[in-house]
Short mmCIF file of C-alpha atoms in Angstrom, two decimals:
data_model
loop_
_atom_site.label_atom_id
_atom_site.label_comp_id
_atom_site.label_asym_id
_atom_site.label_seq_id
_atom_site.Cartn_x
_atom_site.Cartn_y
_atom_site.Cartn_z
CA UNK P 103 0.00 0.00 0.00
CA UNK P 104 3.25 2.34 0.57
CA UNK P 105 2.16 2.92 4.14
CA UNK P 106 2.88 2.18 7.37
CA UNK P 107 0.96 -1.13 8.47
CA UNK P 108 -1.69 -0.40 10.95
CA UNK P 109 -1.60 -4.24 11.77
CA UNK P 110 1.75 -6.13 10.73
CA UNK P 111 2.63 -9.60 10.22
CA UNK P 112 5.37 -11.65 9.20
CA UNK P 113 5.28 -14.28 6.50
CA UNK P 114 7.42 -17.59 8.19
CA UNK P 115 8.43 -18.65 5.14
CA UNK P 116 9.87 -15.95 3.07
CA UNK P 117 10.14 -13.83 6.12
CA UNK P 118 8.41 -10.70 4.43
CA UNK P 119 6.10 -8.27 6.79
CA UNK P 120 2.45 -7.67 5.71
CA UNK P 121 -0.18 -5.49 6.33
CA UNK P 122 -2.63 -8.37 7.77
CA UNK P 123 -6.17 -7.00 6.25
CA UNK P 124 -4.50 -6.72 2.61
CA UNK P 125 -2.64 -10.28 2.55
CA UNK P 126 -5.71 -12.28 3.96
CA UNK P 127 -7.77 -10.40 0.87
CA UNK P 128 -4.59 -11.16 -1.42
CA UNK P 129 -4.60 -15.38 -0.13
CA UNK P 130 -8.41 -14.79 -0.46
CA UNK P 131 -8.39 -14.06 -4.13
CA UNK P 132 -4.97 -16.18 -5.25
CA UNK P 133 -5.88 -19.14 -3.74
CA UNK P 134 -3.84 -19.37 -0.99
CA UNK P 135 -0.86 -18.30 -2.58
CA UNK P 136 2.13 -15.70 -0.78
CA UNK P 137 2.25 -12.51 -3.00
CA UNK P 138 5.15 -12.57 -5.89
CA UNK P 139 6.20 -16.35 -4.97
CA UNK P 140 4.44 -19.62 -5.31
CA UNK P 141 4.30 -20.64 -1.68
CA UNK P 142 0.95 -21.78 -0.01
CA UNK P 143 0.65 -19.25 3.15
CA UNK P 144 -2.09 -20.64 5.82
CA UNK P 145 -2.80 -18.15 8.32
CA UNK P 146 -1.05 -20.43 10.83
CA UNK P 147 2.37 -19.09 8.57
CA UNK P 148 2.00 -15.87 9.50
CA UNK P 149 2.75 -14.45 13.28
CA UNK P 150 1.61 -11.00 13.86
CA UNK P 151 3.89 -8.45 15.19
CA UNK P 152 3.07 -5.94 18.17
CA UNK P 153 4.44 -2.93 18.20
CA UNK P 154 5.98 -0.32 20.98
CA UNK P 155 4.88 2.56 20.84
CA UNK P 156 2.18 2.01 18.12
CA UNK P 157 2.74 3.41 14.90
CA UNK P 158 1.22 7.15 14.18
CA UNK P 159 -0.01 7.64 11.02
CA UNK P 160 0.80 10.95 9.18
CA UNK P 161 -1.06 14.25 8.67
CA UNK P 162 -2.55 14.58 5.42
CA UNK P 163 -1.33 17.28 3.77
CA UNK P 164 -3.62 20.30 3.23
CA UNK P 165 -2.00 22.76 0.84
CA UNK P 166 -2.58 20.25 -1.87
CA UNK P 167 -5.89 22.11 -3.39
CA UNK P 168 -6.43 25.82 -4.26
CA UNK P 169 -9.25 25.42 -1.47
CA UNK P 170 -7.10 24.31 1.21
CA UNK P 171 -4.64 27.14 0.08
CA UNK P 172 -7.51 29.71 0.14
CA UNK P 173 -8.74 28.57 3.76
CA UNK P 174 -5.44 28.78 5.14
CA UNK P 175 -4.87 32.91 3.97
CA UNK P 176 -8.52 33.55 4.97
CA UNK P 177 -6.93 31.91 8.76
CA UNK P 178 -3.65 34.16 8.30
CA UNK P 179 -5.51 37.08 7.23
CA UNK P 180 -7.94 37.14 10.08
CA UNK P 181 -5.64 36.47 12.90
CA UNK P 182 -3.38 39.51 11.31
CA UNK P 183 -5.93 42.34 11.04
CA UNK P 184 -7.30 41.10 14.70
CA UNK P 185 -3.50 41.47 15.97
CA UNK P 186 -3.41 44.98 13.85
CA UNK P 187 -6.55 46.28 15.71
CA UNK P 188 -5.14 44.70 19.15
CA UNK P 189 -1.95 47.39 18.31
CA UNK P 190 -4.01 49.96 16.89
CA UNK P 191 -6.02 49.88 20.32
CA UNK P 192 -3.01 49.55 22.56
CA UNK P 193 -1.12 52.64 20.68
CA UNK P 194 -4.66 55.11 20.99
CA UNK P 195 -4.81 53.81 24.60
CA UNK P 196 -0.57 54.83 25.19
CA UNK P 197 -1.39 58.59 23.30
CA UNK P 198 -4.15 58.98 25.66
CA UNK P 199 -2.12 58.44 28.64
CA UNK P 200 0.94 60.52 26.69
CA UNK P 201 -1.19 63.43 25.86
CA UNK P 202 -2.99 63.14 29.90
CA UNK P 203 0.89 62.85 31.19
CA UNK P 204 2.20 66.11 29.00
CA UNK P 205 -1.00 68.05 29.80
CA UNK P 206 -0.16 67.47 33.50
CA UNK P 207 4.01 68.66 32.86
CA UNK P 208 2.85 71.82 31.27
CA UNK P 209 0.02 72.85 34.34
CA UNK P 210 2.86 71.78 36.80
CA UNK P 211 5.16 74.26 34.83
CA UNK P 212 2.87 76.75 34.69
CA UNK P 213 2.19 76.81 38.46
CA UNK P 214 5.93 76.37 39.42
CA UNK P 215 6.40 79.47 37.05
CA UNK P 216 3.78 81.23 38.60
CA UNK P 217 5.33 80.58 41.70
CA UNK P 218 8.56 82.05 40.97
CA UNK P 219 7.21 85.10 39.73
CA UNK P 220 5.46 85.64 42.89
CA UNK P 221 7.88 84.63 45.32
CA UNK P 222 10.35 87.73 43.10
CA UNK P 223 7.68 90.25 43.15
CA UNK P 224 7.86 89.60 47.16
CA UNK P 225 11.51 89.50 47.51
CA UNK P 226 11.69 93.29 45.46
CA UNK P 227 8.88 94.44 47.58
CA UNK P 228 10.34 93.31 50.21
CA UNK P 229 13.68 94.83 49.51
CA UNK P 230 12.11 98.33 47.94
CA UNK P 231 9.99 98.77 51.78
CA UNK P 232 13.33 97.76 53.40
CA UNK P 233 15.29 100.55 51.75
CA UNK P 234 12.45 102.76 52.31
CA UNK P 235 12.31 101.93 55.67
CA UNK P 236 16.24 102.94 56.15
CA UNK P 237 16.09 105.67 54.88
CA UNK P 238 13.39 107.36 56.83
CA UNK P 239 14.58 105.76 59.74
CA UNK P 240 16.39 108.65 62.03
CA UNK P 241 19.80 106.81 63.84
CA UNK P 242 19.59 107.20 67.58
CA UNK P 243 22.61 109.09 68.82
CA UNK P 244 24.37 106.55 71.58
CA UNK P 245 26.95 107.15 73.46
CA UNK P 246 30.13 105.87 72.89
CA UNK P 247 32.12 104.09 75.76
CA UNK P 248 35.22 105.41 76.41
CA UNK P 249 38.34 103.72 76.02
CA UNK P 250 39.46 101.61 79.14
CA UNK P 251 42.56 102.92 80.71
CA UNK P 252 43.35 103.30 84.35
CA UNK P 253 41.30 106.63 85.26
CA UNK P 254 39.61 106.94 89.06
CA UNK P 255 35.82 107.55 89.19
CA UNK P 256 36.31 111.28 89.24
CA UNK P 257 37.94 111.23 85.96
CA UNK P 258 35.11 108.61 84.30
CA UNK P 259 32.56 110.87 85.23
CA UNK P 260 33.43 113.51 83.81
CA UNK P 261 33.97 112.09 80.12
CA UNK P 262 30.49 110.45 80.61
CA UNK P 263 29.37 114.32 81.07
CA UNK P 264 30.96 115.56 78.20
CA UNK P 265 29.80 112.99 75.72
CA UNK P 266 26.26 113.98 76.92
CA UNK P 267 26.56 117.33 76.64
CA UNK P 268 27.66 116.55 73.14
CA UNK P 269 24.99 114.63 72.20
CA UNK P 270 22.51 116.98 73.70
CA UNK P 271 24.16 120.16 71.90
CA UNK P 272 24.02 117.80 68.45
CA UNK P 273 20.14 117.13 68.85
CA UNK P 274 19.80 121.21 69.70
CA UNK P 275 21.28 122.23 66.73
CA UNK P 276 19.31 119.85 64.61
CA UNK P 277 16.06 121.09 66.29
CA UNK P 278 17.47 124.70 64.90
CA UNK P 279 18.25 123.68 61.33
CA UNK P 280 15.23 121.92 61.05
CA UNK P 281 12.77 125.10 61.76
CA UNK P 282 14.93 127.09 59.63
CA UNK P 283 14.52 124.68 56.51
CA UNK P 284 10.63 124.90 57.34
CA UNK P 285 10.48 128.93 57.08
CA UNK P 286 12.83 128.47 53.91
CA UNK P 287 11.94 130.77 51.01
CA UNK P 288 10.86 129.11 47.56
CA UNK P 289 13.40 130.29 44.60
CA UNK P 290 11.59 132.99 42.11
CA UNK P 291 12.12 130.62 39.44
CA UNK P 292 10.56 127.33 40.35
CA UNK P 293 7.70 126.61 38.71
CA UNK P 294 4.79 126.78 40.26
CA UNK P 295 2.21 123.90 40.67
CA UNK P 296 -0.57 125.65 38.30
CA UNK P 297 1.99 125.99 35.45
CA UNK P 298 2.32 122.30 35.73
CA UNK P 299 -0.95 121.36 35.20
CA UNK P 300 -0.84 123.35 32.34
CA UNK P 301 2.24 121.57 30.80
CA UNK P 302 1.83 119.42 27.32
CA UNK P 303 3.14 116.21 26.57
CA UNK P 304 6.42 117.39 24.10
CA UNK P 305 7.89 113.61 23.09
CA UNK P 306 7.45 109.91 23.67
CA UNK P 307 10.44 107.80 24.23
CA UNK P 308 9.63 103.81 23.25
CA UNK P 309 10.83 101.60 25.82
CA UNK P 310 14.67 101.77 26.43
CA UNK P 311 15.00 98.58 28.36
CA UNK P 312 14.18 94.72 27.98
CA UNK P 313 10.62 93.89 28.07
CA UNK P 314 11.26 90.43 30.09
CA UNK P 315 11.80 92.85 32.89
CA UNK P 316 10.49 96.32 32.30
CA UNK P 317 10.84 99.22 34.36
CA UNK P 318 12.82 102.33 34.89
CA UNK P 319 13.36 102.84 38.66
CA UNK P 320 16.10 106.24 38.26
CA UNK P 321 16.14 108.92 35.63
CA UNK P 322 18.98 111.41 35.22
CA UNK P 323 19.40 114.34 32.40
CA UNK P 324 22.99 115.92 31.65
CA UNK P 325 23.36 119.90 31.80
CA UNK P 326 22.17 120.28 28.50
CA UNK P 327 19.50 118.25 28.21
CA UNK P 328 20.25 116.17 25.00
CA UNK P 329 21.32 112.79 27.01
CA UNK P 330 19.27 110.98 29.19
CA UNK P 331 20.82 108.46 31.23
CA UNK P 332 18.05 105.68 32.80
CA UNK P 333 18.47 102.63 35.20
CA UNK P 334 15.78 100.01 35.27
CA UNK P 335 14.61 96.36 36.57
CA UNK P 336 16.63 94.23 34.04
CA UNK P 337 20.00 95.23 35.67
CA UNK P 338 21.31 97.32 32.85
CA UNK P 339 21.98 101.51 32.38
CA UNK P 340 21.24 103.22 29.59
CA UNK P 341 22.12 106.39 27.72
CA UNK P 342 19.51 107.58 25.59
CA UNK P 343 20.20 111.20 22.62
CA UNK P 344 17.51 112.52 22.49
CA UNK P 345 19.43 114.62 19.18
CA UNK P 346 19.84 111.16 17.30
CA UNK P 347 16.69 109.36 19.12
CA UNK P 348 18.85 106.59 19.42
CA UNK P 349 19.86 104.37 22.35
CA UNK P 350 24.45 105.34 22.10
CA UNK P 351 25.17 103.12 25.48
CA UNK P 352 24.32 100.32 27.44
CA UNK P 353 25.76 99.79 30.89
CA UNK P 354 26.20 95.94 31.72
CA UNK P 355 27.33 94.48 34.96
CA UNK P 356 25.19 95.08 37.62
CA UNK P 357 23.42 91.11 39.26
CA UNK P 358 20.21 92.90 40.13
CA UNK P 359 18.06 96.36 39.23
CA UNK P 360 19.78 99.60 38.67
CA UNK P 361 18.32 101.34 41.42
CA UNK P 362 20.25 105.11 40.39
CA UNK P 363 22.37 106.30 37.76
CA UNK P 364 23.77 109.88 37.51
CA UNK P 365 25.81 112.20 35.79
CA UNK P 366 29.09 113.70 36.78
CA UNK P 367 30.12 116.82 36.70
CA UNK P 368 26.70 117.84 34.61
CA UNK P 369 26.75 114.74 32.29
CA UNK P 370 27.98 114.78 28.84
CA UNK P 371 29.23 112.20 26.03
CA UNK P 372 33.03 112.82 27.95
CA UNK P 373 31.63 112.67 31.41
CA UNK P 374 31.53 109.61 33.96
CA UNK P 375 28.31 107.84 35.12
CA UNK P 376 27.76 106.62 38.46
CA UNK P 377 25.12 103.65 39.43
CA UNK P 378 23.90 101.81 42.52
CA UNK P 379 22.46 98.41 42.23
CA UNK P 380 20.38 96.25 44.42
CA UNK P 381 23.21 93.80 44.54
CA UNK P 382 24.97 95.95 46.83
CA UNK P 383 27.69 97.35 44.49
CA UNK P 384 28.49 100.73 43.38
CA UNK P 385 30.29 101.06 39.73
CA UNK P 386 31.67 103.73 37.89
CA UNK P 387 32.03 104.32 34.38
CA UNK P 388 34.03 106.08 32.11
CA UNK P 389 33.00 107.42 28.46
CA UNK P 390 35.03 105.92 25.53
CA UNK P 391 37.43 108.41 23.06
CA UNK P 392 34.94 107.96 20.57
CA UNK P 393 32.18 109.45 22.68
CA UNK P 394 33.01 112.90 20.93
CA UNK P 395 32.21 111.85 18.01
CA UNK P 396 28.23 111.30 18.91
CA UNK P 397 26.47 110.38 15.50
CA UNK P 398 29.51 109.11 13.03
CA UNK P 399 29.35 105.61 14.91
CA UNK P 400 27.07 104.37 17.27
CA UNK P 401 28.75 100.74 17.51
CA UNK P 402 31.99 102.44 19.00
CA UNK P 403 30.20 105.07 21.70
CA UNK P 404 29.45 103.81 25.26
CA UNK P 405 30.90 103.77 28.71
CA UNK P 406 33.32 101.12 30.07
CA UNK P 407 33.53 100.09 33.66
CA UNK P 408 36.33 101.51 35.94
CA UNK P 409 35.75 100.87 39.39
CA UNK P 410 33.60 98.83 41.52
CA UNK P 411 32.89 99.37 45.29
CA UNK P 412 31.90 96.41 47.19
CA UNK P 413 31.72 97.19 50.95
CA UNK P 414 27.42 97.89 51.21
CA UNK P 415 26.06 95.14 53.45
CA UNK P 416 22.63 96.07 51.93
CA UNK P 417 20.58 97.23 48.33
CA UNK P 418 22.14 100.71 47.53
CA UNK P 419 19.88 103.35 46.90
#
């Protein structure tokens, strides 16, 4: 048959092996005869033969007929676009929980930003009443101890005196002064309050400084009135011509808000600036060679840094 015999025997006298339901039909028909020989074969010739394990018959193959071969890609096909909806569903679910996780980041930003911008506005608030508070603040005269040396009680006493009657002379004369500024006379030429309600708006300056931090906390004009010199919140100076209506210097260095700038010795494109800074420093600058030359180059014209002073243990004002 070509296949494996489901029940085998064995012939005893050619010793062939036999599928038992084909030779029994084969004797049946050939009168008793073995297959390809002329031997008589009884059945007590043949001995079956047991097997162990049992023999397994193959698969038939399938992909023998264009309808097997169709069934089997309309299996593959299926169990592909059910895995491709299975990712489509996992990736929509993941860009849900992407978009959900981002959205969160940029609320958490946007509160930790509005934090900072808070907690700033406090600190300069805080610093600005400080200052304030400083300056109005009048010092209490105290006496000073004097220097220990070997004097009897006599001699103490009597420095003790004198530093009071210092003190108390000091606070007289300050008493004086003060009623004297009170009764002082205003100057013929100041102008009165009337004429400045009066007064017209002449020109409009843009903004001079950065926007990410704008401001201008001092304002200072040279003697004749063509440069204006300006300190604001982003930490720079700047001198403004108001002939060229261009911005000819910018003043870098300062860590914190220019709280003044001014003029030396009535301002000018020669003349020095001086500026305070909330970072406690004091610097001052010196005009460049080219500063004479106001309009032939702007890129060349500022003011370079000369000194720095260091010592303030608080915002200079």
């Amino acid at each position: 048959s070509g296949e494996a015999p489901a029940e085998p025997v064995v012939s005893t006298k050619t010793g062939r092996v036999y599928e038992k339901r084909l030779l029994q039909k084969y004797l049946d028909e050939n009168r008793q005869r073995e297959p390809q020989t002329d031997h008589e074969l009884s059945s007590d010739d043949v001995i079956p033969i047991h097997r162990d394990p049992p023999t397994v018959k193959p698969r038939p193959p399938t992909l023998t007929s264009i309808p097997a071969l169709l069934s089997t890609f309309q299996n593959e096909w299926d169990a592909l676009v059910l895995e491709t909806f299975s990712l489509k569903q996992q990736y929509q679910q993941v860009r849900q929980e992407l978009s959900q996780a981002l959205y969160q980041n940029d609320a958490a930003c946007r509160v930790v930003a509005r934090l900072m911008k808070e907690r700033d506005d406090a600190r300069q608030a805080l610093a600005t009443l400080q200052a304030q508070v400083s300056a109005f603040e009048a010092p209490v005269p105290q006496p000073s101890k004097p220097d220990v040396m070997d004097v009897d009680a006599g001699e103490e006493s009597v420095v003790v005196d004198a530093v009071q009657a210092y003190y108390e002379k000091a606070a007289e004369t300050a008493k004086t002064l003060s009623k004297s500024r009170v009764k002082r006379e205003v100057p013929a030429d100041l102008t009165s309050a009337d004429a400045w309600k009066k007064a017209k708006e002449s020109a409009t300056i843009g903004s001079l400084h950065t926007t990410t931090k704008p401001g201008i906390i001092s304002l200072d004009l040279d003697q004749s009135a063509a440069l204006l010199l300006t300190g604001g919140n982003d930490n720079h100076a700047e001198v403004y011509s108001r002939t060229t209506d261009t911005v000819i210097g910018t003043l870098k260095g300062h860590t914190k808000r220019v709280t003044s700038a001014l003029w030396l010795a009535g301002g000018g494109l020669s003349a020095s600036i001086i500026t305070a800074s909330a970072d406690k420093s004091v610097r001052l600058w010196t005009a460049k060679p080219a500063n004479s030359e106001e309009g032939k180059d702007v890129r060349s014209m500022g003011w370079t840094k000369k000194n720095i002073i260091k010592h303030h243990t608080s915002e200079v004002v």
